Short mmCIF file of C-alpha atoms in Angstrom, two decimals:
data_model
loop_
_atom_site.label_atom_id
_atom_site.label_comp_id
_atom_site.label_asym_id
_atom_site.label_seq_id
_atom_site.Cartn_x
_atom_site.Cartn_y
_atom_site.Cartn_z
CA MET A 1 10.26 -1.56 -31.24
CA SER A 2 10.67 -2.76 -27.51
CA GLY A 3 8.67 -5.98 -28.38
CA ILE A 4 7.15 -5.79 -24.62
CA ILE A 5 3.57 -7.27 -24.86
CA VAL A 6 1.15 -5.21 -22.50
CA GLU A 7 -2.26 -7.44 -21.41
CA PRO A 8 -4.65 -5.92 -19.37
CA VAL A 9 -5.94 -8.30 -16.81
CA ASN A 10 -9.81 -7.00 -16.76
CA ALA A 11 -10.79 -5.53 -20.04
CA SER A 12 -13.76 -3.82 -17.95
CA GLN A 13 -11.20 -2.11 -15.21
CA PRO A 14 -8.13 -1.61 -17.81
CA ASP A 15 -6.28 0.84 -15.05
CA LEU A 16 -5.79 -1.63 -12.45
CA GLY A 17 -3.72 -4.38 -13.62
CA ALA A 18 -1.60 -5.96 -16.47
CA VAL A 19 0.78 -8.65 -17.39
CA LEU A 20 4.25 -7.82 -19.52
CA SER A 21 5.75 -10.04 -21.48
CA ASN A 22 8.51 -10.65 -23.67
CA ILE A 23 10.46 -8.45 -21.39
CA ASP A 24 14.63 -8.83 -20.57
CA LEU A 25 15.21 -7.21 -17.38
CA ASP A 26 18.58 -7.64 -17.29
CA ASN A 27 18.70 -5.43 -20.62
CA LEU A 28 16.36 -3.30 -20.59
CA SER A 29 16.64 -0.30 -22.78
CA ASP A 30 15.64 3.33 -22.05
CA ALA A 31 13.08 2.51 -24.67
CA GLY A 32 11.92 -1.08 -22.79
CA PHE A 33 11.93 1.21 -19.87
CA LYS A 34 9.62 4.13 -21.07
CA VAL A 35 7.10 0.89 -22.06
CA LEU A 36 7.37 -0.20 -18.38
CA ARG A 37 6.93 3.10 -17.07
CA ASP A 38 4.06 3.80 -19.55
CA ALA A 39 2.29 0.71 -18.57
CA LEU A 40 2.92 0.97 -14.74
CA TYR A 41 0.84 4.17 -15.31
CA THR A 42 -1.76 3.11 -17.66
CA HIS A 43 -2.48 -0.16 -15.61
CA ASN A 44 -1.53 1.08 -11.89
CA VAL A 45 -0.59 -2.68 -11.16
CA ILE A 46 1.82 -4.75 -13.39
CA CYS A 47 3.14 -8.34 -13.56
CA LEU A 48 6.00 -9.72 -15.04
CA LYS A 49 6.23 -13.27 -14.66
CA GLY A 50 9.04 -15.93 -14.19
CA GLN A 51 11.57 -13.14 -12.51
CA SER A 52 12.82 -15.63 -9.66
CA LYS A 53 16.35 -15.41 -10.60
CA LEU A 54 16.06 -11.22 -10.27
CA THR A 55 18.54 -10.41 -7.34
CA PRO A 56 17.92 -7.89 -3.91
CA GLN A 57 20.62 -5.64 -6.15
CA ALA A 58 18.42 -5.74 -9.29
CA GLN A 59 15.51 -5.27 -7.94
CA ALA A 60 16.45 -1.92 -5.78
CA GLU A 61 18.22 -1.15 -9.20
CA LEU A 62 14.46 -1.51 -11.04
CA THR A 63 12.99 0.13 -8.20
CA ARG A 64 15.04 3.07 -8.25
CA ARG A 65 14.75 3.72 -11.96
CA PHE A 66 11.34 4.92 -11.20
CA ASP A 67 13.28 8.00 -9.13
CA PRO A 68 16.48 7.95 -9.71
CA GLU A 69 17.52 10.72 -6.98
CA ALA A 70 15.44 8.40 -4.66
CA MET A 71 17.94 6.65 -2.33
CA SER A 72 16.72 5.01 0.95
CA TYR A 73 13.94 2.94 1.90
CA GLY A 74 10.54 4.22 1.99
CA HIS A 75 10.33 4.33 5.98
CA GLY A 76 14.05 5.39 6.52
CA LYS A 77 14.90 3.61 9.91
CA THR A 78 11.69 4.44 11.91
CA ILE A 79 10.95 0.91 10.71
CA ASP A 80 12.73 -0.13 14.06
CA ALA A 81 10.67 1.86 16.45
CA LYS A 82 9.72 -0.98 18.59
CA ARG A 83 6.02 0.51 18.68
CA SER A 84 5.43 0.66 15.66
CA ILE A 85 2.67 -1.25 13.90
CA LEU A 86 5.31 -2.13 11.26
CA HIS A 87 8.03 -3.42 13.02
CA PRO A 88 7.42 -6.79 13.46
CA ASP A 89 6.26 -7.50 9.77
CA LEU A 90 9.52 -6.81 7.91
CA LYS A 91 13.25 -8.15 7.83
CA THR A 92 15.66 -5.98 6.13
CA ILE A 93 18.25 -7.57 3.72
CA PRO A 94 21.91 -6.62 5.26
CA HIS A 95 23.44 -6.34 1.47
CA GLN A 96 20.58 -4.55 0.19
CA PRO A 97 18.70 -2.67 2.94
CA GLU A 98 16.25 -0.77 0.36
CA VAL A 99 14.58 -4.23 -0.30
CA GLN A 100 12.96 -6.06 3.03
CA VAL A 101 11.77 -9.55 3.39
CA ILE A 102 7.85 -10.42 4.39
CA GLY A 103 5.79 -13.49 4.11
CA ASN A 104 5.05 -16.22 6.99
CA GLY A 105 6.64 -19.22 8.59
CA PHE A 106 10.34 -20.13 9.61
CA VAL A 107 13.14 -19.57 7.17
CA ALA A 108 16.26 -21.20 7.96
CA GLU A 109 18.07 -19.28 5.41
CA TYR A 110 17.47 -16.14 2.96
CA GLU A 111 20.19 -13.65 1.70
CA GLY A 112 22.04 -13.24 4.94
CA LEU A 113 18.84 -13.72 7.12
CA LYS A 114 19.37 -16.79 9.30
CA ASN A 115 16.61 -18.68 11.41
CA ILE A 116 13.76 -16.08 10.92
CA THR A 117 10.07 -16.24 11.83
CA LEU A 118 8.18 -14.27 9.40
CA ARG A 119 4.58 -13.02 10.46
CA HIS A 120 1.96 -12.49 7.53
CA PRO A 121 -0.15 -9.80 9.56
CA HIS A 122 -3.71 -11.13 10.34
CA HIS A 123 -6.50 -9.08 10.94
CA ARG A 124 -7.37 -10.49 14.81
CA THR A 125 -3.73 -8.09 16.22
CA PHE A 126 -5.26 -5.12 14.58
CA HIS A 127 -9.08 -5.44 13.96
CA LYS A 128 -11.87 -3.99 16.89
CA THR A 129 -13.80 -7.94 15.91
CA VAL A 130 -12.68 -10.84 14.69
CA ILE A 131 -13.14 -13.69 12.32
CA PRO A 132 -14.07 -17.27 14.96
CA ASP A 133 -11.15 -19.45 15.37
CA ASP A 134 -13.37 -22.11 14.07
CA GLN A 135 -13.44 -19.97 10.38
CA ASP A 136 -10.30 -18.05 10.27
CA LEU A 137 -8.63 -20.50 7.55
CA ASP A 138 -11.60 -20.46 5.29
CA HIS A 139 -12.32 -17.04 5.93
CA THR A 140 -10.38 -13.91 5.70
CA ARG A 141 -10.33 -10.02 5.56
CA PHE A 142 -8.46 -6.97 4.42
CA TYR A 143 -6.03 -6.48 6.56
CA ARG A 144 -5.14 -2.67 6.51
CA TRP A 145 -5.77 -0.37 2.93
CA HIS A 146 -2.96 1.87 3.10
CA ILE A 147 -0.49 3.76 1.01
CA ASP A 148 3.12 2.67 1.16
CA ALA A 149 4.46 5.59 3.29
CA ALA A 150 6.31 6.99 6.11
CA LEU A 151 3.78 10.25 6.19
CA TYR A 152 6.12 11.71 8.86
CA GLY A 153 8.92 13.99 8.46
CA LYS A 154 11.43 14.64 5.39
CA LEU A 155 10.20 11.09 3.51
CA HIS A 156 8.10 11.77 0.62
CA PRO A 157 5.68 8.87 -0.56
CA PRO A 158 7.38 6.37 -2.71
CA LEU A 159 6.54 6.41 -6.32
CA VAL A 160 6.72 2.71 -6.86
CA THR A 161 6.83 -0.14 -4.58
CA SER A 162 8.28 -3.64 -6.12
CA LEU A 163 6.86 -7.41 -4.68
CA LEU A 164 8.45 -10.57 -5.62
CA ALA A 165 7.25 -13.74 -4.69
CA VAL A 166 9.81 -16.04 -3.73
CA LYS A 167 7.91 -18.80 -1.96
CA VAL A 168 4.23 -19.12 -2.41
CA PRO A 169 1.97 -21.38 -0.66
CA GLY A 170 -1.22 -22.53 -2.81
CA GLY A 171 -3.69 -24.74 -3.49
CA ARG A 172 -6.75 -23.01 -1.83
CA THR A 173 -9.08 -19.91 -1.70
CA GLN A 174 -10.46 -18.02 1.31
CA THR A 175 -13.92 -16.51 1.65
CA LEU A 176 -13.27 -12.42 2.43
CA LEU A 177 -15.62 -10.86 4.58
CA TYR A 178 -16.40 -6.96 4.87
CA ASP A 179 -18.16 -7.52 7.47
CA ASP A 180 -18.98 -3.66 7.51
CA GLY A 181 -23.10 -5.20 7.56
CA SER A 182 -22.86 -4.50 3.76
CA ASN A 183 -22.92 -8.48 3.41
CA ASP A 184 -20.19 -7.86 0.35
CA THR A 185 -17.85 -11.10 0.34
CA LEU A 186 -14.93 -11.72 -2.00
CA GLN A 187 -13.36 -15.00 -3.14
CA VAL A 188 -9.48 -14.55 -2.97
CA PRO A 189 -6.52 -16.82 -3.34
CA LEU A 190 -4.84 -17.55 -0.40
CA GLY A 191 -2.31 -14.65 0.54
CA THR A 192 -3.58 -12.25 -2.75
CA THR A 193 -2.52 -8.79 -2.41
CA ALA A 194 -5.53 -6.52 -2.69
CA PHE A 195 -5.53 -3.71 -5.05
CA VAL A 196 -7.82 -1.16 -5.75
CA SER A 197 -7.52 2.42 -8.25
CA GLY A 198 -7.34 5.78 -6.56
CA TYR A 199 -8.38 7.13 -10.15
CA THR A 200 -11.74 4.95 -10.09
CA MET A 201 -12.31 5.79 -6.28
CA PHE A 202 -12.22 9.33 -7.54
CA ASP A 203 -13.74 9.31 -11.01
CA ARG A 204 -16.98 7.64 -8.82
CA LEU A 205 -17.50 10.43 -5.93
CA SER A 206 -20.44 12.85 -6.90
CA PRO A 207 -19.49 16.66 -8.13
CA GLU A 208 -19.52 18.10 -4.81
CA GLN A 209 -17.50 15.30 -3.02
CA LYS A 210 -14.90 16.21 -6.10
CA GLU A 211 -14.72 19.64 -5.42
CA PHE A 212 -14.44 19.03 -1.77
CA VAL A 213 -11.48 16.48 -2.22
CA LEU A 214 -9.73 18.50 -5.07
CA THR A 215 -9.59 21.52 -2.67
CA SER A 216 -9.02 20.01 1.08
CA LYS A 217 -5.97 18.56 2.45
CA ILE A 218 -4.93 15.85 5.26
CA GLU A 219 -2.93 16.17 8.31
CA TYR A 220 -1.35 12.69 9.36
CA ALA A 221 -0.31 12.26 12.77
CA PRO A 222 3.18 12.37 14.00
CA HIS A 223 4.55 9.11 14.22
CA PRO A 224 1.78 7.56 12.48
CA TYR A 225 2.30 4.11 12.83
CA VAL A 226 3.36 4.02 16.55
CA TRP A 227 0.42 6.70 17.28
CA ILE A 228 -1.95 4.22 15.68
CA SER A 229 -0.51 0.92 17.64
CA THR A 230 -2.71 0.78 20.33
CA ALA A 231 -5.97 1.63 18.35
CA LYS A 232 -7.59 -0.76 16.57
CA SER A 233 -9.21 -0.91 12.67
CA ARG A 234 -12.71 -1.12 11.19
CA PRO A 235 -13.72 -4.55 9.74
CA ASP A 236 -13.21 -3.91 6.53
CA GLY A 237 -9.78 -2.52 6.76
CA LEU A 238 -10.30 0.87 5.83
CA GLY A 239 -9.38 2.92 8.61
CA MET A 240 -9.71 3.02 12.72
CA VAL A 241 -12.46 2.94 14.62
CA SER A 242 -12.47 5.85 16.74
CA GLU A 243 -12.28 4.51 20.80
CA GLY A 244 -10.17 7.56 21.64
CA LYS A 245 -6.95 4.72 22.31
CA GLU A 246 -4.59 6.30 20.02
CA VAL A 247 -1.03 6.93 21.90
CA PRO A 248 -1.29 10.35 23.20
CA LEU A 249 1.08 12.68 21.70
CA GLN A 250 3.06 13.68 24.52
CA SER A 251 3.71 9.99 24.93
CA LEU A 252 5.06 9.58 21.21
CA PRO A 253 8.40 9.97 20.39
CA PRO A 254 9.66 13.67 20.02
CA ILE A 255 8.64 16.00 17.52
CA GLU A 256 11.74 17.45 16.89
CA ASN A 257 10.32 20.07 13.76
CA SER A 258 6.50 21.08 13.56
CA ALA A 259 7.32 20.61 9.41
CA ASP A 260 8.20 17.05 9.94
CA ILE A 261 4.20 16.64 10.19
CA GLN A 262 2.81 16.10 6.99
CA ILE A 263 -0.13 17.82 5.26
CA LEU A 264 -0.84 16.45 1.73
CA PRO A 265 -3.18 16.74 -0.82
CA MET A 266 -6.27 14.55 -0.76
CA VAL A 267 -5.97 14.35 -4.45
CA TRP A 268 -2.74 12.82 -6.58
CA GLN A 269 -1.99 13.46 -10.34
CA ASN A 270 -1.07 10.72 -12.50
CA PRO A 271 2.55 12.21 -14.43
CA VAL A 272 1.22 9.73 -17.90
CA THR A 273 -2.02 9.93 -17.85
CA GLY A 274 -2.82 13.28 -15.93
CA ARG A 275 -6.00 11.30 -14.13
CA PHE A 276 -6.86 12.28 -10.72
CA ALA A 277 -6.56 9.33 -7.83
CA LEU A 278 -8.01 9.75 -4.62
CA GLN A 279 -5.01 8.76 -2.58
CA ILE A 280 -5.34 8.83 1.53
CA HIS A 281 -3.75 6.63 4.00
CA PRO A 282 -6.85 6.07 6.39
CA SER A 283 -5.80 4.82 9.04
CA VAL A 284 -3.29 7.50 9.90
CA VAL A 285 -5.45 10.63 8.86
CA ARG A 286 -5.71 13.04 11.85
CA LYS A 287 -7.35 16.57 10.33
CA ILE A 288 -8.78 17.95 7.06
CA HIS A 289 -7.51 20.85 6.15
CA LEU A 290 -10.49 22.98 3.90
CA ARG A 291 -9.98 25.73 1.22
CA ASP A 292 -11.11 28.47 3.31
CA GLY A 293 -8.42 27.70 6.28
CA ARG A 294 -10.63 25.89 8.33
CA VAL A 295 -9.45 22.75 10.20
CA ILE A 296 -11.77 19.94 10.44
CA ASP A 297 -10.00 18.43 14.04
CA ASP A 298 -12.70 16.16 15.41
CA LEU A 299 -10.74 12.72 14.79
CA ALA A 300 -14.24 10.72 14.61
CA GLU A 301 -15.77 13.12 11.83
CA VAL A 302 -12.19 13.22 9.82
CA ARG A 303 -12.90 9.01 9.83
CA GLU A 304 -15.97 9.26 8.90
CA ILE A 305 -15.76 11.94 6.34
CA VAL A 306 -12.88 10.16 4.57
CA HIS A 307 -14.18 6.65 4.74
CA SER A 308 -17.42 7.67 3.30
CA LEU A 309 -15.02 8.90 0.58
CA GLN A 310 -13.12 5.82 0.33
CA ARG A 311 -15.56 2.89 1.08
CA PRO A 312 -17.46 2.70 -2.59
CA GLY A 313 -13.88 2.26 -4.29
CA ILE A 314 -13.26 -0.33 -2.43
CA ALA A 315 -16.59 -2.93 -3.62
CA PRO A 316 -16.14 -6.35 -4.47
CA ASP A 317 -16.35 -5.75 -8.56
CA LEU A 318 -13.40 -2.52 -8.11
CA VAL A 319 -10.68 -5.27 -6.41
CA TYR A 320 -7.62 -6.85 -8.13
CA ALA A 321 -6.82 -9.54 -6.19
CA HIS A 322 -3.13 -10.90 -7.60
CA ASP A 323 -3.26 -14.65 -7.52
CA TRP A 324 0.68 -14.76 -6.93
CA GLN A 325 3.15 -17.53 -8.16
CA GLU A 326 6.01 -18.09 -7.46
CA GLY A 327 8.32 -15.46 -9.84
CA ASP A 328 6.01 -13.47 -10.27
CA LEU A 329 7.60 -9.66 -9.87
CA VAL A 330 4.51 -7.22 -9.56
CA LEU A 331 5.12 -3.20 -9.53
CA PHE A 332 2.49 -1.02 -8.36
CA ASN A 333 1.46 2.99 -8.51
CA ASN A 334 2.17 3.91 -5.14
CA HIS A 335 0.16 7.55 -5.87
CA GLY A 336 -2.42 5.96 -7.78
CA VAL A 337 -3.47 2.53 -5.82
CA LEU A 338 -4.59 1.72 -2.15
CA HIS A 339 -3.46 -1.80 -1.04
CA SER A 340 -3.97 -4.65 1.07
CA VAL A 341 -2.54 -7.39 3.03
CA VAL A 342 -5.02 -10.19 3.00
CA GLY A 343 -5.09 -13.77 4.55
CA ALA A 344 -4.88 -16.38 6.77
CA PHE A 345 -2.43 -19.13 6.89
CA ALA A 346 -1.56 -22.33 8.64
CA GLU A 347 2.13 -22.34 10.51
CA ASP A 348 3.22 -24.65 8.22
CA GLU A 349 1.96 -22.84 5.02
CA VAL A 350 5.42 -20.83 4.38
CA ARG A 351 5.48 -17.71 2.27
CA LEU A 352 8.43 -15.58 1.16
CA PHE A 353 8.53 -12.54 -0.72
CA ARG A 354 10.73 -9.43 -1.42
CA GLN A 355 9.38 -5.86 -1.17
CA CYS A 356 11.33 -2.39 -2.18
CA ASN A 357 10.03 1.23 -2.15
CA LEU A 358 11.88 4.17 -1.79
CA ALA A 359 11.42 7.12 -0.39
CA ALA A 360 10.39 9.55 -3.20
CA SER A 361 12.81 12.51 -4.20
CA ARG A 362 9.53 14.52 -4.75
CA PRO A 363 6.56 15.21 -3.28
CA PRO A 364 2.78 14.24 -4.43
CA ILE A 365 1.95 15.70 -7.50
CA GLY A 366 -1.57 17.47 -6.23
CA PRO A 367 -4.59 19.16 -8.21
CA GLY A 368 -2.99 22.67 -9.49
CA SER A 369 0.67 21.42 -9.89
CA GLU A 370 2.04 22.27 -13.18
CA VAL A 371 2.46 18.90 -14.51
CA LEU A 372 4.35 17.93 -17.39
CA VAL A 373 2.63 14.65 -18.45
CA ASN A 374 4.34 12.31 -20.64
#
């Protein structure tokens, strides 16, 4: 027996969040790793406390253990594209390029990086409407609900993402506003990462909606994070406002091969539990391919359909807002949850995290695939 203890965070939503204790990552046997993997795919977001000493190399090796054939960072080198909305938010560790540094504030030196200024993504740079400046430190929004994935080229969506909290400012909470006419709000810890379950999102669909998502596919935009760089998001962070402001296709970087445009199932299957997750990156959807061969290519309609499917799944009672403490190592099932950056920091509130995910060695498991559940 491994002796690892797995405790769900919320008994009423056991598929979203668990804390693991009595675990030694430096000496993790195959049996111990199986417990870890089963916990990940059962609870989909797991936290290992007290991992401050974990090196970037060890973090990359642990992340790769979920997919031993995965080699490169999940976004490849596309993260360096200056027009990408992801470019300002990430710094690559020189000696461990699979691992990125994210956070907020000035850091003089860390893991070979010197005199870096980290920028915590703020909704005012991405949303069509914003919270007034005088309310900014007390209120916040979901910045962007997403899957960690390049969604272009030969880079499959990573199976697992790991996040290590190195430095965490604390001491206050914020009121999260949906600002979508629902009056929904959520009290959250400063700088939380918010998670929702794609499995719950699927389970709450009507029978007709389930039939639709099980038989349809999403076509993502080419160079998706450049494509949306001139557009703006909905206030709930769940997709973009349709104003025709996307970068025209002819102004994107060259599309070298039409096969680089990714068309993925709307529903991805869990390899351990067999459950179905509604797993769509709402910001960069472009078309919907239907079972009968028809394609919905009106962008506004595509976005409205996707939003109507996903919005019930981000209701306040379904959100797990992790309360970060220094040394927390969180791993999440990137094929089964959506997550969002949250929070507005003052300039002197320094936050330092390490992130690692690896482009998967296989595409997501869609409905109808032959899956060996283990």
